[in-house]
Short mmCIF file of C-alpha atoms and ligand atoms in Angstrom, two decimals:
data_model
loop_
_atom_site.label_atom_id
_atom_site.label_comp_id
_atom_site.label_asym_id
_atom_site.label_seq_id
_atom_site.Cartn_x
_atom_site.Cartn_y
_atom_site.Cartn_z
CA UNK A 3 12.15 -4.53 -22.10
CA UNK A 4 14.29 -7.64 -20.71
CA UNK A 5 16.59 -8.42 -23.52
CA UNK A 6 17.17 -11.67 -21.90
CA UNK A 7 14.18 -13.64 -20.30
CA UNK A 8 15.50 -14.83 -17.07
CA UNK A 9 13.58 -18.27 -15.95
CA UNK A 10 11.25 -18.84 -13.63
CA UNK A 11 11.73 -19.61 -9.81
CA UNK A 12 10.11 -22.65 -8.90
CA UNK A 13 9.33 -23.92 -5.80
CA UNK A 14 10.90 -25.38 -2.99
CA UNK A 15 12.81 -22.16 -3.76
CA UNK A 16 13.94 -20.08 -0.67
CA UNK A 17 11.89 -16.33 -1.26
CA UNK A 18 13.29 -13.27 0.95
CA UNK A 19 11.31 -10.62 1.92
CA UNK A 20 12.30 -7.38 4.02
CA UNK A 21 9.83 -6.69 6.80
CA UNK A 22 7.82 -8.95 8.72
CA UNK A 23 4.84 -6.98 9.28
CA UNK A 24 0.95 -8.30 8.53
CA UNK A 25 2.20 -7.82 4.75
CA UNK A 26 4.98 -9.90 5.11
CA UNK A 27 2.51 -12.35 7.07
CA UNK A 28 -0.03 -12.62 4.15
CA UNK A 29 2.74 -12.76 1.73
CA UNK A 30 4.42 -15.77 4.05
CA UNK A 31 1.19 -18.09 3.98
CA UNK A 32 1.06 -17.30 0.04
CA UNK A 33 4.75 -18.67 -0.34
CA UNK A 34 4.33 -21.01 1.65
CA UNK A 35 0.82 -22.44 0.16
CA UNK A 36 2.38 -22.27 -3.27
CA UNK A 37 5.62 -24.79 -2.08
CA UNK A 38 8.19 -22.37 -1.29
CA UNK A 39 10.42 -21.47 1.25
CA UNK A 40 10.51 -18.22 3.29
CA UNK A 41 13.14 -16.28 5.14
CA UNK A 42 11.70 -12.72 6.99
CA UNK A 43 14.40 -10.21 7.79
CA UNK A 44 12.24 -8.53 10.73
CA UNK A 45 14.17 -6.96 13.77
CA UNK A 46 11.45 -7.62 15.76
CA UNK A 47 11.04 -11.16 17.59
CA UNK A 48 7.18 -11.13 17.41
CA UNK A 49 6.93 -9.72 13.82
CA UNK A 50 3.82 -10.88 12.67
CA UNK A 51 5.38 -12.87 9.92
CA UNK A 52 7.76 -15.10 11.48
CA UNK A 53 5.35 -17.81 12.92
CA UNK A 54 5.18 -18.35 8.98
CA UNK A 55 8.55 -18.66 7.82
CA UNK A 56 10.94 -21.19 7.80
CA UNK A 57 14.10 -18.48 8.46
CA UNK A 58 13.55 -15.28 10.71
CA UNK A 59 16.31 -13.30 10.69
CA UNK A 60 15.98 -11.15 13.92
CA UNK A 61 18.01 -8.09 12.83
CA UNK A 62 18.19 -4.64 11.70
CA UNK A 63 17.40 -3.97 7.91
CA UNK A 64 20.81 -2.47 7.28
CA UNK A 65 22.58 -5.57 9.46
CA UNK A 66 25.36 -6.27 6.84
CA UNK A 67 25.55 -10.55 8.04
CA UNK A 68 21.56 -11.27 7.84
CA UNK A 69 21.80 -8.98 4.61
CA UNK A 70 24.42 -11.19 3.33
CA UNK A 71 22.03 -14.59 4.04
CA UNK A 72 19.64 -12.76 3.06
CA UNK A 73 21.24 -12.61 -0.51
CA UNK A 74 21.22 -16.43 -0.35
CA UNK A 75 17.49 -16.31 -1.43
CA UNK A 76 16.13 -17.11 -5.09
CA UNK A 77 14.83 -14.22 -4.92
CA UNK A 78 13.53 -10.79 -2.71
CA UNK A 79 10.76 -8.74 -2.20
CA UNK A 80 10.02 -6.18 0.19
CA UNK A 81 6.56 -5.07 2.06
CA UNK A 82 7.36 -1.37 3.16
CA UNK A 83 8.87 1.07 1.81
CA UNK A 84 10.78 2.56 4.18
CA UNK A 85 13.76 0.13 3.65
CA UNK A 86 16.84 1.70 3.59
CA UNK A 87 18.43 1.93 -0.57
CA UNK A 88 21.61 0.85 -0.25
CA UNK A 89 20.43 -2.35 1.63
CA UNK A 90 18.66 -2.58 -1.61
CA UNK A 91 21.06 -2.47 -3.80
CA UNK A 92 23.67 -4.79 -2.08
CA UNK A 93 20.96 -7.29 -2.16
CA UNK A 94 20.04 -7.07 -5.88
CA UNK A 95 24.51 -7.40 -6.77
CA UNK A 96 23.72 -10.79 -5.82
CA UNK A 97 19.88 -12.13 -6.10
CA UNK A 98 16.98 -11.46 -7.91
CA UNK A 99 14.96 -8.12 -5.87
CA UNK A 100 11.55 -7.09 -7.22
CA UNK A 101 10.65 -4.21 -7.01
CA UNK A 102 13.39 -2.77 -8.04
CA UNK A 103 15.54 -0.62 -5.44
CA UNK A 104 14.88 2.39 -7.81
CA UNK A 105 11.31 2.26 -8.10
CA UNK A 106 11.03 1.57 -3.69
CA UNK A 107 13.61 4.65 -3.69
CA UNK A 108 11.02 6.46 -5.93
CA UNK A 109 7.97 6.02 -3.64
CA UNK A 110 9.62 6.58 -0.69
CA UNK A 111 10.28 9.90 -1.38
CA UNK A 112 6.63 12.37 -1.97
CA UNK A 113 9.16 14.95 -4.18
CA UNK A 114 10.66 11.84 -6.72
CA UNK A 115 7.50 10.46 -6.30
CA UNK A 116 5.06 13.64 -7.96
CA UNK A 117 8.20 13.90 -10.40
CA UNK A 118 7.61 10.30 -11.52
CA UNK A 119 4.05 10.85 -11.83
CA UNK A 120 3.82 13.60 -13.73
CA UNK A 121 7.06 12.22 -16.16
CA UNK A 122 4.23 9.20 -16.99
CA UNK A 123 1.85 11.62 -18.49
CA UNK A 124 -0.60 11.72 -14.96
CA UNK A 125 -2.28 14.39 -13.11
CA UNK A 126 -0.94 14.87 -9.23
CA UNK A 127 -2.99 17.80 -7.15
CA UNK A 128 -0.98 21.31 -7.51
CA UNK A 129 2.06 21.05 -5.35
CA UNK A 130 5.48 22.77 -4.30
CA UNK A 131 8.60 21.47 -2.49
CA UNK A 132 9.67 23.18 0.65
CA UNK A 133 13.20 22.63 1.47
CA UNK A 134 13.76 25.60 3.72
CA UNK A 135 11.90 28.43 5.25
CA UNK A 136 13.24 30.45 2.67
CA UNK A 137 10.67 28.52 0.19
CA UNK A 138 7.92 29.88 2.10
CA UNK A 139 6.57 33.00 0.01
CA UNK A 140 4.07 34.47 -2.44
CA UNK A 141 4.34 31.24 -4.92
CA UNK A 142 2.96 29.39 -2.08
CA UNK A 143 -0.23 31.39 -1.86
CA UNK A 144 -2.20 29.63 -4.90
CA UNK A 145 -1.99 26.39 -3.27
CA UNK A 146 -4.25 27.59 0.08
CA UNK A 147 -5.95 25.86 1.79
CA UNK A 148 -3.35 23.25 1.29
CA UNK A 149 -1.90 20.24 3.59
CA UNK A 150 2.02 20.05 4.21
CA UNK A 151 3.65 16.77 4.07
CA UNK A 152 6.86 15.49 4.98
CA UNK A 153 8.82 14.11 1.76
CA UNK A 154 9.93 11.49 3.11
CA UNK A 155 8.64 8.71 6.25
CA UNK A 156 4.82 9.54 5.91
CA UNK A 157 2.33 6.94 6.88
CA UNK A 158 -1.00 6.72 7.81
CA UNK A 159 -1.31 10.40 7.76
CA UNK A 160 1.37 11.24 9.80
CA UNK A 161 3.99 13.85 9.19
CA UNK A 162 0.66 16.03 7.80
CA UNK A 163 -0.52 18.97 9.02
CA UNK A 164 -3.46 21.29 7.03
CA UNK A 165 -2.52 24.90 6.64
CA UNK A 166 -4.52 27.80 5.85
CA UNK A 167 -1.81 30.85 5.03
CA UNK A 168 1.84 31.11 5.16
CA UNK A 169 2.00 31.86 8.52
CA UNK A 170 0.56 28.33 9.70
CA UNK A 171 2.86 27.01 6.94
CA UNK A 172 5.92 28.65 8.57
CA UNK A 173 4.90 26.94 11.98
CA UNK A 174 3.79 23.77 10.76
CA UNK A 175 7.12 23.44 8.38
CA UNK A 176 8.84 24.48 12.06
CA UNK A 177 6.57 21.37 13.84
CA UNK A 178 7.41 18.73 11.17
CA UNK A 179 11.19 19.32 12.17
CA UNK A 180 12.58 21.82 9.61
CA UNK A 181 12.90 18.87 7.00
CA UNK A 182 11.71 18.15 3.36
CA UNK A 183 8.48 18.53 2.74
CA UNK A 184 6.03 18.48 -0.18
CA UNK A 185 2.96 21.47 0.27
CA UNK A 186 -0.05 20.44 -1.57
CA UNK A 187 -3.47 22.05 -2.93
CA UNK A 188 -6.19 20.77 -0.75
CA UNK A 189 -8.80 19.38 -3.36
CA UNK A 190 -11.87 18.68 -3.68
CA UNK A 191 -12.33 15.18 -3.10
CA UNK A 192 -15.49 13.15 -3.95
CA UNK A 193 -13.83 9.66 -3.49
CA UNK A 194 -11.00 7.95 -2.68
CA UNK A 195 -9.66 4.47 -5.13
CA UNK A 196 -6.61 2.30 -5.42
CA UNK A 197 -5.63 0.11 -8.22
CA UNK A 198 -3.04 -2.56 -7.52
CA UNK A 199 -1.36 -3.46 -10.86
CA UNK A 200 0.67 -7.00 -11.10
CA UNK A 201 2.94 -6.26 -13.95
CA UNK A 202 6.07 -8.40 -14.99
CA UNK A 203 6.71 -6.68 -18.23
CA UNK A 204 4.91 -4.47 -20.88
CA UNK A 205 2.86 -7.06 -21.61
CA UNK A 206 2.38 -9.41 -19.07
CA UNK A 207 0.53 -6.94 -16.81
CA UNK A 208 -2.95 -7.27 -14.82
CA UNK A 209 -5.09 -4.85 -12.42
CA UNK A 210 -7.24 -5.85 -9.65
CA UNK A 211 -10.48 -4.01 -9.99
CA UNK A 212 -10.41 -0.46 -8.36
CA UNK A 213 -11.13 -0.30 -4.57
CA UNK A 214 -13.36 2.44 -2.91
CA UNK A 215 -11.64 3.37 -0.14
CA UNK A 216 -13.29 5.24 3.40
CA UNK A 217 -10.39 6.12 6.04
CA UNK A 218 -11.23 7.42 9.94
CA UNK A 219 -9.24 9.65 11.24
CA UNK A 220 -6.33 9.36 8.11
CA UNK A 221 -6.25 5.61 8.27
CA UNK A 222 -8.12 2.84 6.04
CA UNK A 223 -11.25 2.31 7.28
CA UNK A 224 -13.24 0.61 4.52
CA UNK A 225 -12.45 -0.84 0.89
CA UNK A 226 -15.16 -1.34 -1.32
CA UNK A 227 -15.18 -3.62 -4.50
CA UNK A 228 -16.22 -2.90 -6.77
CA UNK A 229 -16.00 0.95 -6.43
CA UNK A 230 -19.52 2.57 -6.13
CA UNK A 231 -18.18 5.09 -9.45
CA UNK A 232 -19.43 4.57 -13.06
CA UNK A 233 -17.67 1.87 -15.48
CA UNK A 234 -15.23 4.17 -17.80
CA UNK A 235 -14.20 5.94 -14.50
CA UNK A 236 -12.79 2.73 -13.20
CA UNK A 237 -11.56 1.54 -16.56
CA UNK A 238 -9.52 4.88 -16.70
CA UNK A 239 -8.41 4.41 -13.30
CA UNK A 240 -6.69 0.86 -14.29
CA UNK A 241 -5.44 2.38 -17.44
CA UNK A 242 -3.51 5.44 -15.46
CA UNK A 243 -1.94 2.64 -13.24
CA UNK A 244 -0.71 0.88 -15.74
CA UNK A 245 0.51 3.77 -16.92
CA UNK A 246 2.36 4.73 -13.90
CA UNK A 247 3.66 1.24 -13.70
CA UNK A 248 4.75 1.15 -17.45
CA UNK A 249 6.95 4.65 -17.05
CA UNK A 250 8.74 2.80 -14.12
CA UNK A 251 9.44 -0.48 -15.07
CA UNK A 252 7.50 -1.81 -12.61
CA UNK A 253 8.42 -5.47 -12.03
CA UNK A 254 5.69 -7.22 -9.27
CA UNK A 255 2.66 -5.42 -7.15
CA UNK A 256 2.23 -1.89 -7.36
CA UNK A 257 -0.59 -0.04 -5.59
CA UNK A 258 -1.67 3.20 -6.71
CA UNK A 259 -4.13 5.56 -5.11
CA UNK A 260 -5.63 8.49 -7.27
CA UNK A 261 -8.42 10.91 -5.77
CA UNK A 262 -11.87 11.85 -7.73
CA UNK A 263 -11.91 15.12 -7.89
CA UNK A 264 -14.92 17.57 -8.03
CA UNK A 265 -18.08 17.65 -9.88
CA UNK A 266 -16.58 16.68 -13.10
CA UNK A 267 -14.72 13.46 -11.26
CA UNK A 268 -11.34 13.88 -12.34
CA UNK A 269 -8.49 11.14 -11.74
CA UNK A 270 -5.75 12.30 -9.60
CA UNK A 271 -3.11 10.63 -8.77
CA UNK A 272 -2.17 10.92 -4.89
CA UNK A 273 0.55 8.54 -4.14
CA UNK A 274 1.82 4.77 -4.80
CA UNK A 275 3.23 2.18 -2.66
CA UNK A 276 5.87 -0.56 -3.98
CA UNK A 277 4.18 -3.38 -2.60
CA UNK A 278 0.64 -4.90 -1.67
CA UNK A 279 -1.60 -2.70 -0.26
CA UNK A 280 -3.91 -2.48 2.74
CA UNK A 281 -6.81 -1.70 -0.22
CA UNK A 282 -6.25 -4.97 -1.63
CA UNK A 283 -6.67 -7.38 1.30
CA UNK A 284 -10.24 -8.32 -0.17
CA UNK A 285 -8.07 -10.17 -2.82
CA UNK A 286 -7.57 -13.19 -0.07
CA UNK A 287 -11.60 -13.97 -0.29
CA UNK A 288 -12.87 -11.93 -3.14
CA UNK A 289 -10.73 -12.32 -6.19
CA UNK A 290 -9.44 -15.27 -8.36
CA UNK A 291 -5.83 -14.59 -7.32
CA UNK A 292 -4.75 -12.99 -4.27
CA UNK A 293 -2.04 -9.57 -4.21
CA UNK A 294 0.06 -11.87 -2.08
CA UNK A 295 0.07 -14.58 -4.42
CA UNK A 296 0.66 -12.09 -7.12
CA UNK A 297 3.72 -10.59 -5.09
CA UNK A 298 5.41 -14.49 -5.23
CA UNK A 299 4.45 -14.78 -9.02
CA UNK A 300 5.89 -11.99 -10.14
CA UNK A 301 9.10 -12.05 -8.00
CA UNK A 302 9.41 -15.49 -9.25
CA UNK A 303 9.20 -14.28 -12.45
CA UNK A 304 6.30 -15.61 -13.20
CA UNK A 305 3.18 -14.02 -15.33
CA UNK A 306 0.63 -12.49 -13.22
CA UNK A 307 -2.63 -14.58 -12.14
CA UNK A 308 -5.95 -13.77 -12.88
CA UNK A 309 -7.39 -10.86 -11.05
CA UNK A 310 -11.08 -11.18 -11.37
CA UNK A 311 -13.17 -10.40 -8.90
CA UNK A 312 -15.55 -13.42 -8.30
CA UNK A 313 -17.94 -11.60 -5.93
CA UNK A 314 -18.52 -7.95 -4.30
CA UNK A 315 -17.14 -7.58 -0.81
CA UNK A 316 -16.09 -4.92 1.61
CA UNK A 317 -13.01 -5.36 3.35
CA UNK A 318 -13.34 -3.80 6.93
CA UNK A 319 -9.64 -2.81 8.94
CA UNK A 320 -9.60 -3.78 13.08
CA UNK A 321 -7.80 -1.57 14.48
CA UNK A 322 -6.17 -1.86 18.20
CA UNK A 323 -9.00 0.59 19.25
CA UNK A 324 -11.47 -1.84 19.06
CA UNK A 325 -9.65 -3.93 21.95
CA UNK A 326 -11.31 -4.06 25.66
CA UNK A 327 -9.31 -3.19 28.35
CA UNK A 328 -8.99 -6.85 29.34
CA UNK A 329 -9.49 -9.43 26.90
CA UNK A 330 -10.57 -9.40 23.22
CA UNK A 331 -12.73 -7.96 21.17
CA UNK A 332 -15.88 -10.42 20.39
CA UNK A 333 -14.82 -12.22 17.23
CA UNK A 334 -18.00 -14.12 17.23
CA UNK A 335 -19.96 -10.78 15.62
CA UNK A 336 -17.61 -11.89 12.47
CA UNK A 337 -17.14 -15.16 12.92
CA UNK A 338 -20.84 -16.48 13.25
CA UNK A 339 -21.42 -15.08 9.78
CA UNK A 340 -20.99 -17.54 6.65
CA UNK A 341 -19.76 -14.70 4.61
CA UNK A 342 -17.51 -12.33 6.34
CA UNK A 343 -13.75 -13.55 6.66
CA UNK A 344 -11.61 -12.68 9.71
CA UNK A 345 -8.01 -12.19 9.13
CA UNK A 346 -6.19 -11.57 12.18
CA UNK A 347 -1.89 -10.41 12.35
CA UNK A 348 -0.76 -12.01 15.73
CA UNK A 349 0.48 -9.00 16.92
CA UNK A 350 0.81 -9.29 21.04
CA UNK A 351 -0.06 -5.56 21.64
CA UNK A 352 -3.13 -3.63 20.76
CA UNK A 353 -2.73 0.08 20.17
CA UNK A 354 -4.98 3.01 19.50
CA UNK A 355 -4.73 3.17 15.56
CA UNK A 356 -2.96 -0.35 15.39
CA UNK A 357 -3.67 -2.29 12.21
CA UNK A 358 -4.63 -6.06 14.18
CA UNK A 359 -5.96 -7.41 11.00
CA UNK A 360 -9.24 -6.97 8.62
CA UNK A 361 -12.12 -9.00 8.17
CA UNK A 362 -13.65 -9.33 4.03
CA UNK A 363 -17.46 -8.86 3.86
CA UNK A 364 -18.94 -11.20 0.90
CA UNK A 365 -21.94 -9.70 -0.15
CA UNK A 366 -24.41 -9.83 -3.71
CA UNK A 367 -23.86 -6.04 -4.03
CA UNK A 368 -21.55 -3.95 -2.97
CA UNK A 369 -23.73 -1.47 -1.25
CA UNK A 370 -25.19 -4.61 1.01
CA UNK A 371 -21.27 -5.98 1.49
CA UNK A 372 -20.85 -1.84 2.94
CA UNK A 373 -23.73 -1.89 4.70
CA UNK A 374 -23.14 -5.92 6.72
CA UNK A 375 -19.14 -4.81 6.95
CA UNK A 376 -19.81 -1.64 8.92
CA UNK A 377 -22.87 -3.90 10.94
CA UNK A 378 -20.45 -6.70 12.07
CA UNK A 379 -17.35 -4.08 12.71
CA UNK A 380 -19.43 -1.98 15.24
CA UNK A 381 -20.55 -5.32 16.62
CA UNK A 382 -17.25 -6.03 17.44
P1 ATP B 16 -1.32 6.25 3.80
O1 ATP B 16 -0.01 5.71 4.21
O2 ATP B 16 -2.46 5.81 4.68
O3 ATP B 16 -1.65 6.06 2.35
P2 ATP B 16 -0.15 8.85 3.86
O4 ATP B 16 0.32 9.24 5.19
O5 ATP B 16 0.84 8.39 2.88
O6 ATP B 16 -1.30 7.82 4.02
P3 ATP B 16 -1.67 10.48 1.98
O7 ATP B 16 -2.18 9.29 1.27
O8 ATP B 16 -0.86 11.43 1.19
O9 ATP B 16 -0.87 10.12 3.29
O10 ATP B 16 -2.89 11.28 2.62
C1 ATP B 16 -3.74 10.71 3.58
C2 ATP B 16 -5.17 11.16 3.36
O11 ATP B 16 -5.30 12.58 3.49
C3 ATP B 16 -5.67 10.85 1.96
O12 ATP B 16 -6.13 9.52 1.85
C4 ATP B 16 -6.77 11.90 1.80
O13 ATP B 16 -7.94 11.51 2.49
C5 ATP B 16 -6.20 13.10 2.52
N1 ATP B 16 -5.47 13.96 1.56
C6 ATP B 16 -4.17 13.86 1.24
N2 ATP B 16 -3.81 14.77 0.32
C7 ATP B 16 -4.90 15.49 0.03
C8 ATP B 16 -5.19 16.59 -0.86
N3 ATP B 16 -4.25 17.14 -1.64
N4 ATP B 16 -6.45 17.07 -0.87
C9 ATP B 16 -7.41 16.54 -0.09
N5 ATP B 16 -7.21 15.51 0.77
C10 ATP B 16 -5.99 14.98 0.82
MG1 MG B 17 -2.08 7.41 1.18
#
C-alpha cells in the first residue's frame, strides 16, 4: 500500500502514452476531453492517435531522445504491451508510469504471466513450458489435444498452433521458430468473458461489468454486455479480477479474460492485458465512465469513475475485410440507426483481419443489442 499518497495530476497536465494505435486514439480524445495535454510516442506517421495529440513523437519505442521528452510528461501510460522493459523503466526514474513496468513485463510474457496467476490464488487451464525440444516428452501427453503458444509476442491468435500428439508438437514447436513457448490443455469452453478492473489501490478499485465475448477466426468479433451467464457467475468473475489485480499491484486499467469451462461453468483464467481492452470499447456509449477515461484517472492518480452500465449493448469490431475493393464500406447501414455508434481509427490502409474501428449496438436487452449488432455489421 502507498505509504505516501502522491497528489493528483490535474489538468492542463501534459499525459504520455507509448503507442499510438486505436487505443492510444480513444485514450487521446479522453485526455483531451477531460483538459489535458497529450504527447504519443508512435513510430509511425499515420498512427491513429496523432491527429489527437498535441506532441507526436515519430520514433522508435526504445529511441533514447523522444524517450527522454517523453519523461517530460506528468505522467505515462502505455496501450500495448509489447513495449520494450527497459524503455519502461528509464521512463518511470523520472515520471510517474502506470502500469507499472513490472506488471506490463508480467503480461507480456504467457510463462510469468500463468505464474502470476496461479501465485493470486486463480485457476489457469493445465499447462507446461517448452523451452527446447528436449521438453517435448511423456509429461506432455496429459495435456492432448492441446494448443502451443509462443511465450512471448502473441496477438490475435498468432504464434498458435493446435496439436494433437507430440509429434505435431515437435513440428509445430519447429514452425513457431524454436523459441519459448507455453503448451496448453485444450478445454472445454462454453464462453468466453473479460473483466476490465480500474484499480488505484486496495481500495479504490472498480470493475466494468463482464463482457461476453464471440471472436472469428481468433480475433474479437462480438462483446456482449451484459454477459448472457447467470448473476453469481459474473459476480465471481469481477471478484477473480480483482483478485488478479490485487496480487499485482495493479495501478490503472487491467483487462482480464477467463474462459467458462464445461458443464459445471468453471472460471478460468486465460490471459490479461495491461491496458484497455478491445472488450471494453462499449464503455464509450454504454457505461457511466469510459476505460479510456478510466486509463487518465487512474494514471493521474485519481480514484476510478463509476462503471455502471446504463444500458445493454453489443459492441461489434470492423475489420479491414469488410472494405470494397474501391471505396468504403457503406457506413450508412450503422449510421442511419439512432442507436448503434460508429467508431472509426483513421487508419489509411485496410487489411484482411485489420482492426478499422467498432461500432456499439444500444439495445433494451442484450440478446436484441446481439441480434441488431450482427444485422447492421453484415449490412455493412
Ligand atoms: P488476443 O490477443 O486476441 O487476446 P491471443 O493471441 O493472446 O489473443 P489467446 O487469448 O491465448 O491468444 O487465445 C486466443 C483464442 O484461442 C481464445 O480467445 C480462445 O478462443 C482460444 N483458446 C486459447 N487457449 C485455449 C484453450 N486452452 N482451450 C480452448 N481454447 C483456447
Ligand atoms: Mg486473448
Amino acid at each position: 500500500m502507498n505509504a505516501t499518497p502522491t497528489l493528483p495530476i490535474l489538468p492542463p497536465a501534459m499525459l504520455g502514452i507509448l503507442g499510438g494505435g486505436q487505443l492510444g486514439r480513444m485514450f487521446a480524445v479522453a485526455a483531451k476531453t477531460m483538459g489535458y495535454r497529450v504527447t504519443v510516442l508512435d513510430p509511425d506517421p499515420h498512427a491513429p492517435a496523432a491527429e489527437f495529440a498535441d506532441v507526436h513523437l515519430c520514433a522508435a519505442y526504445d529511441d533514447a531522445a523522444a524517450l527522454a521528452q517523453l519523461a517530460q510528461c506528468a505522467a505515462v501510460t502505455t496501450e500495448f504491451e509489447n513495449v520494450n522493459a527497459d524503455s519502461m523503466r528509464q521512463l518511470a526514474q523520472h515520471t510517474r508510469m502506470s502500469p507499472s513496468g513490472e506488471a506490463v513485463a508480467i503480461a507480456q510474457d504467457r510463462e510469468q504471466e500463468k505464474a502470476w496467476i496461479r501465485k493470486a490464488g486463480l485457476n489457469t487451464a493445465p499447462y507446461r513450458v517448452i523451452r527446447s525440444a528436449a521438453d517435448i516428452n511423456e509429461e506432455c501427453d496429459t495435456l492432448f489435444p492441446a494448443i502451443l503458444k509462443t511465450a512471448t509476442l502473441g496477438y490475435d491468435g498468432k504464434g498458435q498452433v493446435r496439436v494433437a500428439d507430440r509429434a505435431q508438437l515437435q513440428q509445430a514447436f519447429a514452425d513457431l521458430g524454436g523459441k519459448r513457448c507455453v503448451l496448453e490443455k485444450m478445454l472445454d469452453l462454453r464462453g468466453e468473458i473479460s473483466v476490465i478492473v480500474c484499480r488505484l489501490n486496495h481500495e479504490q478499485v472498480r470493475c466494468f461489468d463482464a463482457a461476453e465475448n464471440q471472436h472469428e477466426n481468433g480475433i474479437l468479433a462480438y462483446s456482449v454486455v451484459p454477459a448472457r451467464l447467470p448473476e453469481n457467475l459474473q459476480r465471481q468473475a469481477q471478484q477473480y479480477a480483482v483478485q488478479l489485480a490485487d496480487a499485482l499491484d495493479y495501478v490503472g486499467v487491467l483487462a482480464v479474460e477467463m474462459f467458462v469451462v464445461g458443464e459445471a461453468q468453471e472460471l478460468i483464467i486465460n490471459e490479461m492485458a495491461p491496458r484497455p481492452h478491445n472488450s471494453g470499447h462499449h464503455t464509450l456509449d454504454a457505461c457511466a465512465s469510459s476505460q479510456f477515461q478510466q486509463q487518465v484517472r487512474l494514471m493521474c492518480g485519481l480514484p476510478p469513475g463509476d462503471t455502471a452500465l446504463l444500458t445493454p449493448c453489443c459492441m461489434a469490431n470492423i475489420l479491414g475485410d469488410v472494405w470494397p475493393q474501391d471505396g468504403e464500406p457503406d457506413w450508412a447501414a450503422v449510421l442511419n440507426s439512432a442507436d448503434a455508434h460508429l467508431h472509426l481509427y483513421g487508419k489509411r490502409q485496410a487489411r484482411i483481419g485489420r482492426k478499422m474501428g467498432h461500432f456499439t449496438q444500444l439495445a433494451e436487452d442484450a440478446d436484441t443489442a446481439y441480434r441488431l449488432a450482427k444485422q447492421r455489421h453484415s449490412a455493412l
